[in-house]
CSV table of N, CA and C in Angstrom, one decimal:
chain,number,residue,atom,x,y,z
A,1,UNK,N,0.9,-1.2,0.0
A,1,UNK,CA,0.0,0.0,0.0
A,1,UNK,C,0.9,1.2,0.0
A,2,UNK,N,0.5,2.2,-0.8
A,2,UNK,CA,1.4,3.4,-1.0
A,2,UNK,C,0.9,4.6,-0.2
A,3,UNK,N,-0.2,4.5,0.5
A,3,UNK,CA,-0.7,5.6,1.3
A,3,UNK,C,-2.1,5.3,1.7
A,4,UNK,N,-2.6,6.2,2.5
A,4,UNK,CA,-4.0,6.0,3.1
A,4,UNK,C,-5.0,5.8,2.0
A,5,UNK,N,-5.6,4.7,1.9
A,5,UNK,CA,-6.7,4.5,0.9
A,5,UNK,C,-6.2,4.2,-0.5
A,6,UNK,N,-4.8,4.1,-0.7
A,6,UNK,CA,-4.3,3.9,-2.1
A,6,UNK,C,-3.7,2.5,-2.1
A,7,UNK,N,-3.9,1.8,-3.3
A,7,UNK,CA,-3.4,0.4,-3.4
A,7,UNK,C,-2.6,0.4,-4.7
A,8,UNK,N,-1.6,-0.5,-4.6
A,8,UNK,CA,-0.7,-0.7,-5.7
A,8,UNK,C,-1.4,-1.4,-6.9
A,9,UNK,N,-1.4,-0.9,-8.1
A,9,UNK,CA,-1.9,-1.6,-9.2
A,9,UNK,C,-0.8,-2.4,-9.8
A,10,UNK,N,-1.1,-3.3,-10.7
A,10,UNK,CA,0.0,-4.1,-11.3
A,10,UNK,C,1.1,-3.2,-11.9
A,11,UNK,N,0.8,-2.0,-12.4
A,11,UNK,CA,1.9,-1.1,-12.9
A,11,UNK,C,2.6,-0.4,-11.8
A,12,UNK,N,2.2,-0.5,-10.5
A,12,UNK,CA,2.9,0.1,-9.4
A,12,UNK,C,2.3,1.5,-9.0
A,13,UNK,N,1.3,2.0,-9.7
A,13,UNK,CA,0.8,3.3,-9.4
A,13,UNK,C,-0.3,3.1,-8.3
A,14,UNK,N,-0.4,4.1,-7.4
A,14,UNK,CA,-1.4,4.1,-6.3
A,14,UNK,C,-2.8,4.3,-6.9
A,15,UNK,N,-3.8,3.6,-6.3
A,15,UNK,CA,-5.1,3.7,-6.9
A,15,UNK,C,-6.1,3.7,-5.7
A,16,UNK,N,-7.1,4.6,-5.7
A,16,UNK,CA,-8.0,4.6,-4.6
A,16,UNK,C,-8.9,3.4,-4.7
A,17,UNK,N,-9.6,3.0,-3.6
A,17,UNK,CA,-10.5,1.9,-3.6
A,17,UNK,C,-11.6,2.1,-4.6
A,18,UNK,N,-12.1,3.3,-4.7
A,18,UNK,CA,-13.2,3.6,-5.6
A,18,UNK,C,-12.8,3.3,-7.0
A,19,UNK,N,-11.6,3.8,-7.4
A,19,UNK,CA,-11.1,3.6,-8.8
A,19,UNK,C,-10.8,2.1,-9.0
A,20,UNK,N,-10.3,1.5,-8.0
A,20,UNK,CA,-10.0,0.1,-8.1
A,20,UNK,C,-11.2,-0.7,-8.4
A,21,UNK,N,-12.3,-0.5,-7.7
A,21,UNK,CA,-13.6,-1.2,-7.9
A,21,UNK,C,-14.1,-0.9,-9.3
A,22,UNK,N,-14.0,0.3,-9.7
A,22,UNK,CA,-14.5,0.7,-11.1
A,22,UNK,C,-13.7,-0.1,-12.1
A,23,UNK,N,-12.4,-0.1,-12.0
A,23,UNK,CA,-11.5,-0.8,-12.9
A,23,UNK,C,-11.8,-2.3,-13.0
A,24,UNK,N,-11.9,-2.9,-11.8
A,24,UNK,CA,-12.2,-4.3,-11.8
A,24,UNK,C,-13.6,-4.6,-12.3
A,25,UNK,N,-14.6,-3.7,-12.1
A,25,UNK,CA,-15.9,-3.9,-12.7
A,25,UNK,C,-15.8,-3.9,-14.2
A,26,UNK,N,-15.1,-2.9,-14.7
A,26,UNK,CA,-15.0,-2.8,-16.2
A,26,UNK,C,-14.3,-4.0,-16.8
A,27,UNK,N,-13.2,-4.4,-16.1
A,27,UNK,CA,-12.5,-5.6,-16.6
A,27,UNK,C,-13.3,-6.8,-16.5
A,28,UNK,N,-14.3,-6.9,-15.6
A,28,UNK,CA,-15.2,-8.0,-15.5
A,28,UNK,C,-16.1,-8.2,-16.7
A,29,UNK,N,-16.4,-7.1,-17.3
A,29,UNK,CA,-17.4,-7.2,-18.4
A,29,UNK,C,-16.7,-7.0,-19.8
A,30,UNK,N,-15.5,-6.8,-19.8
A,30,UNK,CA,-14.8,-6.7,-21.1
A,30,UNK,C,-13.8,-7.8,-21.3
A,31,UNK,N,-14.4,-9.0,-21.4
A,31,UNK,CA,-13.6,-10.2,-21.5
A,31,UNK,C,-13.5,-10.6,-23.0
A,32,UNK,N,-12.9,-11.8,-23.2
A,32,UNK,CA,-12.8,-12.3,-24.6
A,32,UNK,C,-14.0,-13.0,-25.1
A,33,UNK,N,-14.7,-13.7,-24.2
A,33,UNK,CA,-15.9,-14.4,-24.6
A,33,UNK,C,-17.1,-13.9,-23.8
A,34,UNK,N,-18.2,-13.9,-24.5
A,34,UNK,CA,-19.5,-13.3,-23.9
A,34,UNK,C,-19.9,-14.0,-22.6
A,35,UNK,N,-19.8,-15.3,-22.6
A,35,UNK,CA,-20.2,-16.0,-21.4
A,35,UNK,C,-19.4,-15.5,-20.1
A,36,UNK,N,-18.2,-15.3,-20.3
A,36,UNK,CA,-17.4,-14.8,-19.1
A,36,UNK,C,-17.7,-13.3,-18.8
A,37,UNK,N,-18.1,-12.5,-19.9
A,37,UNK,CA,-18.6,-11.2,-19.6
A,37,UNK,C,-19.8,-11.2,-18.7
A,38,UNK,N,-20.7,-12.1,-19.0
A,38,UNK,CA,-22.0,-12.2,-18.2
A,38,UNK,C,-21.7,-12.7,-16.8
A,39,UNK,N,-21.0,-13.8,-16.7
A,39,UNK,CA,-20.7,-14.4,-15.4
A,39,UNK,C,-19.9,-13.5,-14.5
A,40,UNK,N,-18.8,-12.9,-15.0
A,40,UNK,CA,-18.0,-12.1,-14.1
A,40,UNK,C,-18.6,-10.8,-13.8
A,41,UNK,N,-19.3,-10.2,-14.8
A,41,UNK,CA,-20.0,-8.9,-14.5
A,41,UNK,C,-21.1,-9.0,-13.5
A,42,UNK,N,-21.9,-10.1,-13.6
A,42,UNK,CA,-23.0,-10.3,-12.6
A,42,UNK,C,-22.4,-10.5,-11.2
A,43,UNK,N,-21.3,-11.3,-11.1
A,43,UNK,CA,-20.7,-11.6,-9.8
A,43,UNK,C,-20.1,-10.3,-9.3
A,44,UNK,N,-19.4,-9.6,-10.1
A,44,UNK,CA,-18.7,-8.3,-9.7
A,44,UNK,C,-19.7,-7.3,-9.2
A,45,UNK,N,-20.8,-7.2,-9.9
A,45,UNK,CA,-21.9,-6.2,-9.4
A,45,UNK,C,-22.4,-6.6,-8.1
A,46,UNK,N,-22.5,-7.9,-7.8
A,46,UNK,CA,-23.1,-8.3,-6.5
A,46,UNK,C,-22.0,-8.4,-5.4
A,47,UNK,N,-20.7,-8.5,-5.7
A,47,UNK,CA,-19.8,-8.9,-4.7
A,47,UNK,C,-18.6,-7.9,-4.5
A,48,UNK,N,-18.1,-7.2,-5.5
A,48,UNK,CA,-16.9,-6.5,-5.4
A,48,UNK,C,-16.8,-5.5,-4.1
A,49,UNK,N,-17.9,-4.8,-3.9
A,49,UNK,CA,-17.8,-3.8,-2.8
A,49,UNK,C,-17.6,-4.5,-1.4
A,50,UNK,N,-18.0,-5.8,-1.3
A,50,UNK,CA,-17.9,-6.5,0.0
A,50,UNK,C,-16.5,-7.2,0.2
A,51,UNK,N,-15.7,-7.2,-0.8
A,51,UNK,CA,-14.4,-7.9,-0.7
A,51,UNK,C,-13.4,-7.0,0.0
A,52,UNK,N,-12.5,-7.7,0.8
A,52,UNK,CA,-11.4,-7.0,1.4
A,52,UNK,C,-10.3,-6.9,0.4
A,53,UNK,N,-9.2,-6.2,0.8
A,53,UNK,CA,-8.2,-5.8,-0.2
A,53,UNK,C,-7.5,-7.1,-0.7
A,54,UNK,N,-7.3,-8.1,0.2
A,54,UNK,CA,-6.6,-9.3,-0.2
A,54,UNK,C,-7.4,-10.0,-1.3
A,55,UNK,N,-8.8,-10.1,-1.2
A,55,UNK,CA,-9.6,-10.7,-2.2
A,55,UNK,C,-9.7,-9.9,-3.4
A,56,UNK,N,-9.7,-8.6,-3.3
A,56,UNK,CA,-9.6,-7.8,-4.5
A,56,UNK,C,-8.4,-8.0,-5.3
A,57,UNK,N,-7.3,-8.2,-4.6
A,57,UNK,CA,-6.0,-8.4,-5.3
A,57,UNK,C,-6.0,-9.8,-6.0
A,58,UNK,N,-6.6,-10.8,-5.3
A,58,UNK,CA,-6.8,-12.1,-5.9
A,58,UNK,C,-7.7,-12.0,-7.2
A,59,UNK,N,-8.8,-11.3,-7.1
A,59,UNK,CA,-9.7,-11.2,-8.2
A,59,UNK,C,-9.0,-10.4,-9.3
A,60,UNK,N,-8.2,-9.4,-9.0
A,60,UNK,CA,-7.4,-8.7,-10.0
A,60,UNK,C,-6.5,-9.7,-10.8
A,61,UNK,N,-5.8,-10.6,-10.0
A,61,UNK,CA,-5.0,-11.6,-10.6
A,61,UNK,C,-5.8,-12.5,-11.5
A,62,UNK,N,-7.0,-12.9,-11.0
A,62,UNK,CA,-7.8,-13.9,-11.7
A,62,UNK,C,-8.2,-13.3,-13.1
A,63,UNK,N,-8.5,-12.0,-13.1
A,63,UNK,CA,-8.9,-11.3,-14.4
A,63,UNK,C,-7.8,-11.3,-15.4
A,64,UNK,N,-6.6,-11.6,-15.0
A,64,UNK,CA,-5.5,-11.7,-16.0
A,64,UNK,C,-5.4,-13.0,-16.6
A,65,UNK,N,-6.1,-14.0,-16.2
A,65,UNK,CA,-6.1,-15.3,-16.7
A,65,UNK,C,-6.9,-15.4,-18.1
A,66,UNK,N,-6.6,-16.3,-18.9
A,66,UNK,CA,-7.2,-16.6,-20.2
A,66,UNK,C,-8.7,-16.9,-20.0
A,67,UNK,N,-9.6,-16.3,-20.8
A,67,UNK,CA,-11.0,-16.6,-20.7
A,67,UNK,C,-11.4,-18.0,-20.9
A,68,UNK,N,-10.7,-18.7,-21.8
A,68,UNK,CA,-11.1,-20.1,-22.0
A,68,UNK,C,-10.8,-20.9,-20.8
A,69,UNK,N,-9.7,-20.6,-20.1
A,69,UNK,CA,-9.3,-21.3,-18.8
A,69,UNK,C,-10.4,-20.9,-17.8
A,70,UNK,N,-10.7,-19.7,-17.6
A,70,UNK,CA,-11.7,-19.2,-16.6
A,70,UNK,C,-13.0,-19.9,-16.9
A,71,UNK,N,-13.4,-20.0,-18.1
A,71,UNK,CA,-14.7,-20.7,-18.4
A,71,UNK,C,-14.7,-22.1,-18.0
A,72,UNK,N,-13.6,-22.8,-18.3
A,72,UNK,CA,-13.5,-24.2,-17.9
A,72,UNK,C,-13.5,-24.4,-16.4
A,73,UNK,N,-12.8,-23.5,-15.7
A,73,UNK,CA,-12.8,-23.6,-14.2
A,73,UNK,C,-14.2,-23.3,-13.6
A,74,UNK,N,-14.8,-22.3,-14.1
A,74,UNK,CA,-16.1,-21.9,-13.6
A,74,UNK,C,-17.2,-23.0,-13.8
A,75,UNK,N,-17.1,-23.6,-15.0
A,75,UNK,CA,-18.1,-24.7,-15.3
A,75,UNK,C,-17.7,-26.0,-14.8
A,76,UNK,N,-16.5,-26.1,-14.2
A,76,UNK,CA,-16.1,-27.4,-13.6
A,76,UNK,C,-15.5,-28.4,-14.6
A,77,UNK,N,-15.3,-28.0,-15.8
A,77,UNK,CA,-14.7,-28.8,-16.8
A,77,UNK,C,-13.2,-29.2,-16.5
A,78,UNK,N,-12.6,-28.2,-15.8
A,78,UNK,CA,-11.2,-28.4,-15.4
A,78,UNK,C,-11.1,-27.8,-14.0
A,79,UNK,N,-10.3,-28.4,-13.2
A,79,UNK,CA,-10.1,-27.9,-11.8
A,79,UNK,C,-9.3,-26.6,-11.9
A,80,UNK,N,-9.7,-25.6,-11.1
A,80,UNK,CA,-9.0,-24.3,-11.1
A,80,UNK,C,-7.7,-24.5,-10.3
A,81,UNK,N,-6.7,-23.7,-10.6
A,81,UNK,CA,-5.4,-23.8,-9.8
A,81,UNK,C,-5.8,-23.5,-8.3
A,82,UNK,N,-5.0,-24.1,-7.4
A,82,UNK,CA,-5.2,-23.9,-6.0
A,82,UNK,C,-5.4,-22.5,-5.6
A,83,UNK,N,-4.6,-21.6,-6.1
A,83,UNK,CA,-4.6,-20.2,-5.7
A,83,UNK,C,-6.0,-19.6,-6.0
A,84,UNK,N,-6.7,-20.0,-7.0
A,84,UNK,CA,-8.0,-19.5,-7.4
A,84,UNK,C,-9.2,-20.4,-7.0
A,85,UNK,N,-9.0,-21.5,-6.6
A,85,UNK,CA,-10.0,-22.5,-6.4
A,85,UNK,C,-11.2,-22.0,-5.6
A,86,UNK,N,-11.0,-21.4,-4.4
A,86,UNK,CA,-12.1,-21.0,-3.5
A,86,UNK,C,-12.8,-19.8,-4.2
A,87,UNK,N,-12.1,-18.9,-4.8
A,87,UNK,CA,-12.8,-17.8,-5.5
A,87,UNK,C,-13.6,-18.3,-6.7
A,88,UNK,N,-13.1,-19.2,-7.4
A,88,UNK,CA,-13.8,-19.8,-8.6
A,88,UNK,C,-15.1,-20.5,-8.1
A,89,UNK,N,-15.0,-21.1,-7.0
A,89,UNK,CA,-16.1,-21.8,-6.4
A,89,UNK,C,-17.3,-20.8,-6.1
A,90,UNK,N,-16.9,-19.7,-5.5
A,90,UNK,CA,-17.9,-18.7,-5.2
A,90,UNK,C,-18.5,-18.1,-6.4
A,91,UNK,N,-17.7,-17.8,-7.4
A,91,UNK,CA,-18.2,-17.2,-8.7
A,91,UNK,C,-19.1,-18.3,-9.4
A,92,UNK,N,-18.7,-19.5,-9.4
A,92,UNK,CA,-19.5,-20.6,-10.1
A,92,UNK,C,-20.8,-20.8,-9.4
A,93,UNK,N,-20.8,-20.7,-8.1
A,93,UNK,CA,-22.0,-20.9,-7.3
A,93,UNK,C,-23.0,-19.7,-7.6
A,94,UNK,N,-22.4,-18.5,-7.6
A,94,UNK,CA,-23.2,-17.3,-7.9
A,94,UNK,C,-23.8,-17.4,-9.3
A,95,UNK,N,-23.1,-18.0,-10.3
A,95,UNK,CA,-23.5,-18.1,-11.7
A,95,UNK,C,-24.5,-19.3,-11.9
A,96,UNK,N,-24.6,-20.1,-10.8
A,96,UNK,CA,-25.5,-21.3,-11.0
A,96,UNK,C,-24.8,-22.4,-11.7
A,97,UNK,N,-23.5,-22.3,-11.8
A,97,UNK,CA,-22.8,-23.4,-12.5
A,97,UNK,C,-22.5,-24.6,-11.7
A,98,UNK,N,-22.7,-24.5,-10.4
A,98,UNK,CA,-22.5,-25.6,-9.4
A,98,UNK,C,-23.6,-25.8,-8.6
């Protein structure tokens, strides 16, 4: 953390929580495949504001993953990596995929 209420972005610049939530929300709906747009945007709208900073960082990392992989993880076709397994389970349950 680089100051009160500022968080490090992947590029290293400080970012307010409000801007971070907006950025993550936008990244949730601008995916490579429409199914992931819908799944992640719906989950983000319902959940982002309730996440602590550690979970926001994990979700930020998750959004850097390939959409084809994310879709397979969420639908249970392939097991998610351990680092993302619990978060994927929450997203999949919210989407009705589990």
